[in-house]
PDB file of N, CA, C, O and CB in Angstrom:
ATOM      1  N   MET A   1       4.996  17.852  41.346  1.00  0.00           N
ATOM      2  CA  MET A   1       4.760  17.035  40.168  1.00  0.00           C
ATOM      3  C   MET A   1       4.779  17.903  38.927  1.00  0.00           C
ATOM      4  O   MET A   1       4.432  19.084  38.960  1.00  0.00           O
ATOM      5  CB  MET A   1       3.428  16.285  40.280  1.00  0.00           C
ATOM      6  N   CYS A   2       5.194  17.289  37.836  1.00  0.00           N
ATOM      7  CA  CYS A   2       5.277  17.992  36.558  1.00  0.00           C
ATOM      8  C   CYS A   2       4.274  17.367  35.591  1.00  0.00           C
ATOM      9  O   CYS A   2       4.244  16.146  35.433  1.00  0.00           O
ATOM     10  CB  CYS A   2       6.729  17.936  35.974  1.00  0.00           C
ATOM     11  N   ASP A   3       3.457  18.191  34.949  1.00  0.00           N
ATOM     12  CA  ASP A   3       2.448  17.689  34.023  1.00  0.00           C
ATOM     13  C   ASP A   3       2.947  17.622  32.592  1.00  0.00           C
ATOM     14  O   ASP A   3       2.197  17.238  31.695  1.00  0.00           O
ATOM     15  CB  ASP A   3       1.221  18.551  34.086  1.00  0.00           C
ATOM     16  N   LYS A   4       4.185  17.986  32.367  1.00  0.00           N
ATOM     17  CA  LYS A   4       4.724  17.989  31.005  1.00  0.00           C
ATOM     18  C   LYS A   4       5.457  16.685  30.712  1.00  0.00           C
ATOM     19  O   LYS A   4       6.125  16.123  31.580  1.00  0.00           O
ATOM     20  CB  LYS A   4       5.668  19.185  30.801  1.00  0.00           C
ATOM     21  N   THR A   5       5.324  16.221  29.490  1.00  0.00           N
ATOM     22  CA  THR A   5       6.008  15.015  29.051  1.00  0.00           C
ATOM     23  C   THR A   5       6.982  15.396  27.948  1.00  0.00           C
ATOM     24  O   THR A   5       6.625  16.087  26.994  1.00  0.00           O
ATOM     25  CB  THR A   5       4.997  13.933  28.562  1.00  0.00           C
ATOM     26  N   PHE A   6       8.194  14.943  28.090  1.00  0.00           N
ATOM     27  CA  PHE A   6       9.214  15.221  27.089  1.00  0.00           C
ATOM     28  C   PHE A   6       9.550  13.936  26.353  1.00  0.00           C
ATOM     29  O   PHE A   6       9.809  12.901  26.967  1.00  0.00           O
ATOM     30  CB  PHE A   6      10.482  15.832  27.736  1.00  0.00           C
ATOM     31  N   ILE A   7       9.542  14.017  25.027  1.00  0.00           N
ATOM     32  CA  ILE A   7       9.898  12.869  24.209  1.00  0.00           C
ATOM     33  C   ILE A   7      11.189  13.209  23.480  1.00  0.00           C
ATOM     34  O   ILE A   7      11.243  14.164  22.705  1.00  0.00           O
ATOM     35  CB  ILE A   7       8.752  12.497  23.203  1.00  0.00           C
ATOM     36  N   LEU A   8      12.208  12.435  23.730  1.00  0.00           N
ATOM     37  CA  LEU A   8      13.490  12.648  23.084  1.00  0.00           C
ATOM     38  C   LEU A   8      13.604  11.708  21.887  1.00  0.00           C
ATOM     39  O   LEU A   8      13.381  10.504  22.013  1.00  0.00           O
ATOM     40  CB  LEU A   8      14.661  12.426  24.080  1.00  0.00           C
ATOM     41  N   THR A   9      13.942  12.247  20.757  1.00  0.00           N
ATOM     42  CA  THR A   9      14.095  11.428  19.550  1.00  0.00           C
ATOM     43  C   THR A   9      15.449  11.704  18.925  1.00  0.00           C
ATOM     44  O   THR A   9      16.002  12.797  19.047  1.00  0.00           O
ATOM     45  CB  THR A   9      12.957  11.710  18.531  1.00  0.00           C
ATOM     46  N   ASP A  10      15.961  10.704  18.264  1.00  0.00           N
ATOM     47  CA  ASP A  10      17.205  10.842  17.509  1.00  0.00           C
ATOM     48  C   ASP A  10      16.869  10.792  16.035  1.00  0.00           C
ATOM     49  O   ASP A  10      15.995  10.032  15.620  1.00  0.00           O
ATOM     50  CB  ASP A  10      18.233   9.731  17.885  1.00  0.00           C
ATOM     51  N   LYS A  11      17.543  11.582  15.255  1.00  0.00           N
ATOM     52  CA  LYS A  11      17.345  11.543  13.811  1.00  0.00           C
ATOM     53  C   LYS A  11      18.258  10.470  13.228  1.00  0.00           C
ATOM     54  O   LYS A  11      19.458  10.437  13.501  1.00  0.00           O
ATOM     55  CB  LYS A  11      17.627  12.936  13.160  1.00  0.00           C
ATOM     56  N   VAL A  12      17.671   9.604  12.427  1.00  0.00           N
ATOM     57  CA  VAL A  12      18.423   8.536  11.785  1.00  0.00           C
ATOM     58  C   VAL A  12      18.275   8.706  10.289  1.00  0.00           C
ATOM     59  O   VAL A  12      17.161   8.798   9.774  1.00  0.00           O
ATOM     60  CB  VAL A  12      17.935   7.126  12.246  1.00  0.00           C
ATOM     61  N   GLU A  13      19.373   8.747   9.605  1.00  0.00           N
ATOM     62  CA  GLU A  13      19.343   8.882   8.152  1.00  0.00           C
ATOM     63  C   GLU A  13      19.440   7.498   7.521  1.00  0.00           C
ATOM     64  O   GLU A  13      20.341   6.720   7.833  1.00  0.00           O
ATOM     65  CB  GLU A  13      20.496   9.801   7.650  1.00  0.00           C
ATOM     66  N   PHE A  14      18.519   7.214   6.649  1.00  0.00           N
ATOM     67  CA  PHE A  14      18.474   5.911   5.980  1.00  0.00           C
ATOM     68  C   PHE A  14      18.846   6.103   4.527  1.00  0.00           C
ATOM     69  O   PHE A  14      18.163   6.822   3.797  1.00  0.00           O
ATOM     70  CB  PHE A  14      17.069   5.250   6.108  1.00  0.00           C
ATOM     71  N   VAL A  15      19.920   5.468   4.105  1.00  0.00           N
ATOM     72  CA  VAL A  15      20.372   5.585   2.722  1.00  0.00           C
ATOM     73  C   VAL A  15      20.433   4.182   2.123  1.00  0.00           C
ATOM     74  O   VAL A  15      21.373   3.433   2.391  1.00  0.00           O
ATOM     75  CB  VAL A  15      21.767   6.303   2.634  1.00  0.00           C
ATOM     76  N   PRO A  16      19.428   3.819   1.306  1.00  0.00           N
ATOM     77  CA  PRO A  16      19.429   2.476   0.722  1.00  0.00           C
ATOM     78  C   PRO A  16      20.425   2.376  -0.432  1.00  0.00           C
ATOM     79  O   PRO A  16      20.684   3.347  -1.145  1.00  0.00           O
ATOM     80  CB  PRO A  16      18.021   2.104   0.236  1.00  0.00           C
ATOM     81  N   ASP A  17      20.971   1.174  -0.592  1.00  0.00           N
ATOM     82  CA  ASP A  17      21.817   0.955  -1.762  1.00  0.00           C
ATOM     83  C   ASP A  17      20.926   0.570  -2.941  1.00  0.00           C
ATOM     84  O   ASP A  17      19.704   0.516  -2.800  1.00  0.00           O
ATOM     85  CB  ASP A  17      22.892  -0.150  -1.484  1.00  0.00           C
ATOM     86  N   GLU A  18      21.514   0.306  -4.080  1.00  0.00           N
ATOM     87  CA  GLU A  18      20.738   0.055  -5.301  1.00  0.00           C
ATOM     88  C   GLU A  18      19.872  -1.194  -5.182  1.00  0.00           C
ATOM     89  O   GLU A  18      18.738  -1.212  -5.661  1.00  0.00           O
ATOM     90  CB  GLU A  18      21.670  -0.082  -6.496  1.00  0.00           C
ATOM     91  N   GLU A  19      20.402  -2.238  -4.546  1.00  0.00           N
ATOM     92  CA  GLU A  19      19.638  -3.484  -4.399  1.00  0.00           C
ATOM     93  C   GLU A  19      18.397  -3.278  -3.527  1.00  0.00           C
ATOM     94  O   GLU A  19      17.321  -3.787  -3.841  1.00  0.00           O
ATOM     95  CB  GLU A  19      20.527  -4.586  -3.793  1.00  0.00           C
ATOM     96  N   MET A  20      18.551  -2.533  -2.438  1.00  0.00           N
ATOM     97  CA  MET A  20      17.408  -2.254  -1.561  1.00  0.00           C
ATOM     98  C   MET A  20      16.378  -1.383  -2.270  1.00  0.00           C
ATOM     99  O   MET A  20      15.176  -1.570  -2.079  1.00  0.00           O
ATOM    100  CB  MET A  20      17.876  -1.568  -0.268  1.00  0.00           C
ATOM    101  N   GLU A  21      16.827  -0.446  -3.075  1.00  0.00           N
ATOM    102  CA  GLU A  21      15.912   0.416  -3.817  1.00  0.00           C
ATOM    103  C   GLU A  21      15.125  -0.383  -4.850  1.00  0.00           C
ATOM    104  O   GLU A  21      13.925  -0.171  -5.026  1.00  0.00           O
ATOM    105  CB  GLU A  21      16.681   1.548  -4.500  1.00  0.00           C
ATOM    106  N   ASN A  22      15.806  -1.304  -5.534  1.00  0.00           N
ATOM    107  CA  ASN A  22      15.112  -2.163  -6.498  1.00  0.00           C
ATOM    108  C   ASN A  22      14.080  -3.042  -5.809  1.00  0.00           C
ATOM    109  O   ASN A  22      12.989  -3.250  -6.340  1.00  0.00           O
ATOM    110  CB  ASN A  22      16.115  -3.034  -7.257  1.00  0.00           C
ATOM    111  N   GLU A  23      14.413  -3.558  -4.634  1.00  0.00           N
ATOM    112  CA  GLU A  23      13.467  -4.384  -3.877  1.00  0.00           C
ATOM    113  C   GLU A  23      12.253  -3.563  -3.451  1.00  0.00           C
ATOM    114  O   GLU A  23      11.123  -4.049  -3.500  1.00  0.00           O
ATOM    115  CB  GLU A  23      14.154  -4.997  -2.641  1.00  0.00           C
ATOM    116  N   LEU A  24      12.484  -2.335  -3.039  1.00  0.00           N
ATOM    117  CA  LEU A  24      11.390  -1.447  -2.658  1.00  0.00           C
ATOM    118  C   LEU A  24      10.454  -1.192  -3.834  1.00  0.00           C
ATOM    119  O   LEU A  24       9.236  -1.295  -3.688  1.00  0.00           O
ATOM    120  CB  LEU A  24      11.940  -0.121  -2.127  1.00  0.00           C
ATOM    121  N   TRP A  25      11.009  -0.861  -4.994  1.00  0.00           N
ATOM    122  CA  TRP A  25      10.175  -0.602  -6.170  1.00  0.00           C
ATOM    123  C   TRP A  25       9.434  -1.855  -6.627  1.00  0.00           C
ATOM    124  O   TRP A  25       8.298  -1.768  -7.094  1.00  0.00           O
ATOM    125  CB  TRP A  25      11.029  -0.062  -7.311  1.00  0.00           C
ATOM    126  N   PHE A  26      10.074  -3.027  -6.496  1.00  0.00           N
ATOM    127  CA  PHE A  26       9.391  -4.281  -6.831  1.00  0.00           C
ATOM    128  C   PHE A  26       8.165  -4.463  -5.943  1.00  0.00           C
ATOM    129  O   PHE A  26       7.094  -4.824  -6.431  1.00  0.00           O
ATOM    130  CB  PHE A  26      10.351  -5.487  -6.679  1.00  0.00           C
ATOM    131  N   ASN A  27       8.316  -4.215  -4.637  1.00  0.00           N
ATOM    132  CA  ASN A  27       7.192  -4.381  -3.705  1.00  0.00           C
ATOM    133  C   ASN A  27       6.098  -3.347  -3.949  1.00  0.00           C
ATOM    134  O   ASN A  27       4.914  -3.661  -3.826  1.00  0.00           O
ATOM    135  CB  ASN A  27       7.683  -4.280  -2.262  1.00  0.00           C
ATOM    136  N   ILE A  28       6.479  -2.124  -4.292  1.00  0.00           N
ATOM    137  CA  ILE A  28       5.478  -1.102  -4.607  1.00  0.00           C
ATOM    138  C   ILE A  28       4.689  -1.499  -5.855  1.00  0.00           C
ATOM    139  O   ILE A  28       3.464  -1.383  -5.877  1.00  0.00           O
ATOM    140  CB  ILE A  28       6.151   0.276  -4.812  1.00  0.00           C
ATOM    141  N   ASN A  29       5.381  -1.963  -6.885  1.00  0.00           N
ATOM    142  CA  ASN A  29       4.702  -2.385  -8.117  1.00  0.00           C
ATOM    143  C   ASN A  29       3.825  -3.606  -7.882  1.00  0.00           C
ATOM    144  O   ASN A  29       2.734  -3.701  -8.445  1.00  0.00           O
ATOM    145  CB  ASN A  29       5.725  -2.687  -9.211  1.00  0.00           C
ATOM    146  N   ALA A  30       4.287  -4.542  -7.059  1.00  0.00           N
ATOM    147  CA  ALA A  30       3.488  -5.732  -6.769  1.00  0.00           C
ATOM    148  C   ALA A  30       2.216  -5.366  -6.023  1.00  0.00           C
ATOM    149  O   ALA A  30       1.149  -5.901  -6.321  1.00  0.00           O
ATOM    150  CB  ALA A  30       4.301  -6.739  -5.955  1.00  0.00           C
ATOM    151  N   SER A  31       2.317  -4.457  -5.054  1.00  0.00           N
ATOM    152  CA  SER A  31       1.119  -4.067  -4.320  1.00  0.00           C
ATOM    153  C   SER A  31       0.165  -3.270  -5.205  1.00  0.00           C
ATOM    154  O   SER A  31      -1.050  -3.374  -5.038  1.00  0.00           O
ATOM    155  CB  SER A  31       1.496  -3.251  -3.086  1.00  0.00           C
ATOM    156  N   ALA A  32       0.684  -2.479  -6.139  1.00  0.00           N
ATOM    157  CA  ALA A  32      -0.175  -1.755  -7.080  1.00  0.00           C
ATOM    158  C   ALA A  32      -0.899  -2.739  -7.987  1.00  0.00           C
ATOM    159  O   ALA A  32      -2.072  -2.536  -8.301  1.00  0.00           O
ATOM    160  CB  ALA A  32       0.652  -0.754  -7.921  1.00  0.00           C
ATOM    161  N   PHE A  33      -0.220  -3.803  -8.415  1.00  0.00           N
ATOM    162  CA  PHE A  33      -0.841  -4.828  -9.258  1.00  0.00           C
ATOM    163  C   PHE A  33      -1.994  -5.500  -8.518  1.00  0.00           C
ATOM    164  O   PHE A  33      -3.078  -5.675  -9.074  1.00  0.00           O
ATOM    165  CB  PHE A  33       0.202  -5.881  -9.692  1.00  0.00           C
ATOM    166  N   VAL A  34      -1.757  -5.872  -7.271  1.00  0.00           N
ATOM    167  CA  VAL A  34      -2.801  -6.531  -6.477  1.00  0.00           C
ATOM    168  C   VAL A  34      -3.974  -5.579  -6.259  1.00  0.00           C
ATOM    169  O   VAL A  34      -5.129  -5.994  -6.354  1.00  0.00           O
ATOM    170  CB  VAL A  34      -2.236  -7.011  -5.114  1.00  0.00           C
ATOM    171  N   TYR A  35      -3.695  -4.315  -5.968  1.00  0.00           N
ATOM    172  CA  TYR A  35      -4.760  -3.329  -5.781  1.00  0.00           C
ATOM    173  C   TYR A  35      -5.595  -3.193  -7.052  1.00  0.00           C
ATOM    174  O   TYR A  35      -6.824  -3.173  -6.982  1.00  0.00           O
ATOM    175  CB  TYR A  35      -4.167  -1.963  -5.383  1.00  0.00           C
ATOM    176  N   ASN A  36      -4.945  -3.101  -8.208  1.00  0.00           N
ATOM    177  CA  ASN A  36      -5.671  -2.957  -9.472  1.00  0.00           C
ATOM    178  C   ASN A  36      -6.517  -4.179  -9.779  1.00  0.00           C
ATOM    179  O   ASN A  36      -7.646  -4.042 -10.250  1.00  0.00           O
ATOM    180  CB  ASN A  36      -4.700  -2.710 -10.612  1.00  0.00           C
ATOM    181  N   LYS A  37      -5.992  -5.377  -9.519  1.00  0.00           N
ATOM    182  CA  LYS A  37      -6.769  -6.593  -9.754  1.00  0.00           C
ATOM    183  C   LYS A  37      -7.969  -6.670  -8.810  1.00  0.00           C
ATOM    184  O   LYS A  37      -9.047  -7.109  -9.211  1.00  0.00           O
ATOM    185  CB  LYS A  37      -5.883  -7.834  -9.585  1.00  0.00           C
ATOM    186  N   THR A  38      -7.787  -6.249  -7.566  1.00  0.00           N
ATOM    187  CA  THR A  38      -8.889  -6.246  -6.615  1.00  0.00           C
ATOM    188  C   THR A  38      -9.955  -5.242  -7.032  1.00  0.00           C
ATOM    189  O   THR A  38     -11.149  -5.531  -6.955  1.00  0.00           O
ATOM    190  CB  THR A  38      -8.381  -5.927  -5.207  1.00  0.00           C
ATOM    191  N   LEU A  39      -9.529  -4.074  -7.468  1.00  0.00           N
ATOM    192  CA  LEU A  39     -10.472  -3.063  -7.944  1.00  0.00           C
ATOM    193  C   LEU A  39     -11.218  -3.557  -9.181  1.00  0.00           C
ATOM    194  O   LEU A  39     -12.425  -3.353  -9.304  1.00  0.00           O
ATOM    195  CB  LEU A  39      -9.738  -1.749  -8.257  1.00  0.00           C
ATOM    196  N   GLU A  40     -10.500  -4.206 -10.093  1.00  0.00           N
ATOM    197  CA  GLU A  40     -11.122  -4.748 -11.304  1.00  0.00           C
ATOM    198  C   GLU A  40     -12.187  -5.784 -10.934  1.00  0.00           C
ATOM    199  O   GLU A  40     -13.281  -5.773 -11.499  1.00  0.00           O
ATOM    200  CB  GLU A  40     -10.052  -5.383 -12.231  1.00  0.00           C
ATOM    201  N   TYR A  41     -11.876  -6.675  -9.992  1.00  0.00           N
ATOM    202  CA  TYR A  41     -12.842  -7.678  -9.573  1.00  0.00           C
ATOM    203  C   TYR A  41     -14.035  -7.028  -8.877  1.00  0.00           C
ATOM    204  O   TYR A  41     -15.174  -7.455  -9.067  1.00  0.00           O
ATOM    205  CB  TYR A  41     -12.180  -8.698  -8.648  1.00  0.00           C
ATOM    206  N   SER A  42     -13.776  -6.002  -8.077  1.00  0.00           N
ATOM    207  CA  SER A  42     -14.850  -5.314  -7.373  1.00  0.00           C
ATOM    208  C   SER A  42     -15.815  -4.659  -8.359  1.00  0.00           C
ATOM    209  O   SER A  42     -17.031  -4.739  -8.180  1.00  0.00           O
ATOM    210  CB  SER A  42     -14.275  -4.265  -6.417  1.00  0.00           C
ATOM    211  N   ILE A  43     -15.294  -4.023  -9.380  1.00  0.00           N
ATOM    212  CA  ILE A  43     -16.139  -3.396 -10.406  1.00  0.00           C
ATOM    213  C   ILE A  43     -16.914  -4.468 -11.173  1.00  0.00           C
ATOM    214  O   ILE A  43     -18.099  -4.299 -11.458  1.00  0.00           O
ATOM    215  CB  ILE A  43     -15.279  -2.546 -11.384  1.00  0.00           C
ATOM    216  N   TYR A  44     -16.235  -5.581 -11.507  1.00  0.00           N
ATOM    217  CA  TYR A  44     -16.902  -6.688 -12.198  1.00  0.00           C
ATOM    218  C   TYR A  44     -18.048  -7.224 -11.350  1.00  0.00           C
ATOM    219  O   TYR A  44     -19.144  -7.456 -11.859  1.00  0.00           O
ATOM    220  CB  TYR A  44     -15.898  -7.818 -12.519  1.00  0.00           C
ATOM    221  N   ARG A  45     -17.799  -7.421 -10.059  1.00  0.00           N
ATOM    222  CA  ARG A  45     -18.825  -7.953  -9.153  1.00  0.00           C
ATOM    223  C   ARG A  45     -19.995  -6.970  -9.019  1.00  0.00           C
ATOM    224  O   ARG A  45     -21.157  -7.375  -9.003  1.00  0.00           O
ATOM    225  CB  ARG A  45     -18.214  -8.249  -7.761  1.00  0.00           C
ATOM    226  N   GLU A  46     -19.674  -5.688  -8.925  1.00  0.00           N
ATOM    227  CA  GLU A  46     -20.720  -4.673  -8.813  1.00  0.00           C
ATOM    228  C   GLU A  46     -21.611  -4.661 -10.060  1.00  0.00           C
ATOM    229  O   GLU A  46     -22.832  -4.557  -9.948  1.00  0.00           O
ATOM    230  CB  GLU A  46     -20.094  -3.285  -8.595  1.00  0.00           C
ATOM    231  N   ASN A  47     -21.011  -4.766 -11.233  1.00  0.00           N
ATOM    232  CA  ASN A  47     -21.790  -4.787 -12.476  1.00  0.00           C
ATOM    233  C   ASN A  47     -22.618  -6.067 -12.591  1.00  0.00           C
ATOM    234  O   ASN A  47     -23.735  -6.047 -13.107  1.00  0.00           O
ATOM    235  CB  ASN A  47     -20.860  -4.655 -13.691  1.00  0.00           C
ATOM    236  N   LEU A  48     -22.067  -7.166 -12.112  1.00  0.00           N
ATOM    237  CA  LEU A  48     -22.788  -8.435 -12.141  1.00  0.00           C
ATOM    238  C   LEU A  48     -24.022  -8.366 -11.247  1.00  0.00           C
ATOM    239  O   LEU A  48     -25.094  -8.837 -11.625  1.00  0.00           O
ATOM    240  CB  LEU A  48     -21.871  -9.590 -11.700  1.00  0.00           C
ATOM    241  N   VAL A  49     -23.870  -7.784 -10.070  1.00  0.00           N
ATOM    242  CA  VAL A  49     -24.998  -7.640  -9.149  1.00  0.00           C
ATOM    243  C   VAL A  49     -26.064  -6.732  -9.747  1.00  0.00           C
ATOM    244  O   VAL A  49     -27.256  -7.023  -9.644  1.00  0.00           O
ATOM    245  CB  VAL A  49     -24.525  -7.084  -7.795  1.00  0.00           C
ATOM    246  N   LYS A  50     -25.648  -5.640 -10.367  1.00  0.00           N
ATOM    247  CA  LYS A  50     -26.614  -4.724 -10.979  1.00  0.00           C
ATOM    248  C   LYS A  50     -27.366  -5.386 -12.122  1.00  0.00           C
ATOM    249  O   LYS A  50     -28.579  -5.227 -12.257  1.00  0.00           O
ATOM    250  CB  LYS A  50     -25.909  -3.471 -11.483  1.00  0.00           C
ATOM    251  N   GLU A  51     -26.642  -6.124 -12.936  1.00  0.00           N
ATOM    252  CA  GLU A  51     -27.244  -6.698 -14.138  1.00  0.00           C
ATOM    253  C   GLU A  51     -28.170  -7.862 -13.831  1.00  0.00           C
ATOM    254  O   GLU A  51     -29.260  -7.950 -14.396  1.00  0.00           O
ATOM    255  CB  GLU A  51     -26.168  -7.151 -15.087  1.00  0.00           C
ATOM    256  N   PHE A  52     -27.750  -8.764 -12.936  1.00  0.00           N
ATOM    257  CA  PHE A  52     -28.523  -9.991 -12.701  1.00  0.00           C
ATOM    258  C   PHE A  52     -29.165 -10.035 -11.315  1.00  0.00           C
ATOM    259  O   PHE A  52     -29.815 -11.022 -10.974  1.00  0.00           O
ATOM    260  CB  PHE A  52     -27.630 -11.200 -12.878  1.00  0.00           C
ATOM    261  N   ALA A  53     -29.001  -9.018 -10.539  1.00  0.00           N
ATOM    262  CA  ALA A  53     -29.558  -8.952  -9.174  1.00  0.00           C
ATOM    263  C   ALA A  53     -29.095 -10.151  -8.358  1.00  0.00           C
ATOM    264  O   ALA A  53     -29.875 -10.786  -7.649  1.00  0.00           O
ATOM    265  CB  ALA A  53     -31.111  -8.899  -9.210  1.00  0.00           C
ATOM    266  N   ILE A  54     -27.801 -10.442  -8.478  1.00  0.00           N
ATOM    267  CA  ILE A  54     -27.191 -11.522  -7.696  1.00  0.00           C
ATOM    268  C   ILE A  54     -26.557 -10.888  -6.480  1.00  0.00           C
ATOM    269  O   ILE A  54     -25.852  -9.887  -6.613  1.00  0.00           O
ATOM    270  CB  ILE A  54     -26.134 -12.335  -8.533  1.00  0.00           C
ATOM    271  N   GLY A  55     -26.779 -11.426  -5.319  1.00  0.00           N
ATOM    272  CA  GLY A  55     -26.233 -10.838  -4.112  1.00  0.00           C
ATOM    273  C   GLY A  55     -25.369 -11.759  -3.436  1.00  0.00           C
ATOM    274  O   GLY A  55     -24.815 -11.429  -2.388  1.00  0.00           O
TER     275      GLY A  55
END
C-alpha cells in the first residue's frame, strides 16, 4: 500500500474580453455599495442603541 496521494492539476488560462471585464467591475462595485450601506446601517444602529438604550 502507498500512503502518498497525488493530485494532478491542469493550468487553465482565463482571458476575459471587455464585456466580461465590465460585468466583473459592475459586480465588484455593486457588492462594495451593499457592504458600505450595511456598515452605515450597523453604525447607525450601534449609535442608536448607545444613545437611547434600545436593544
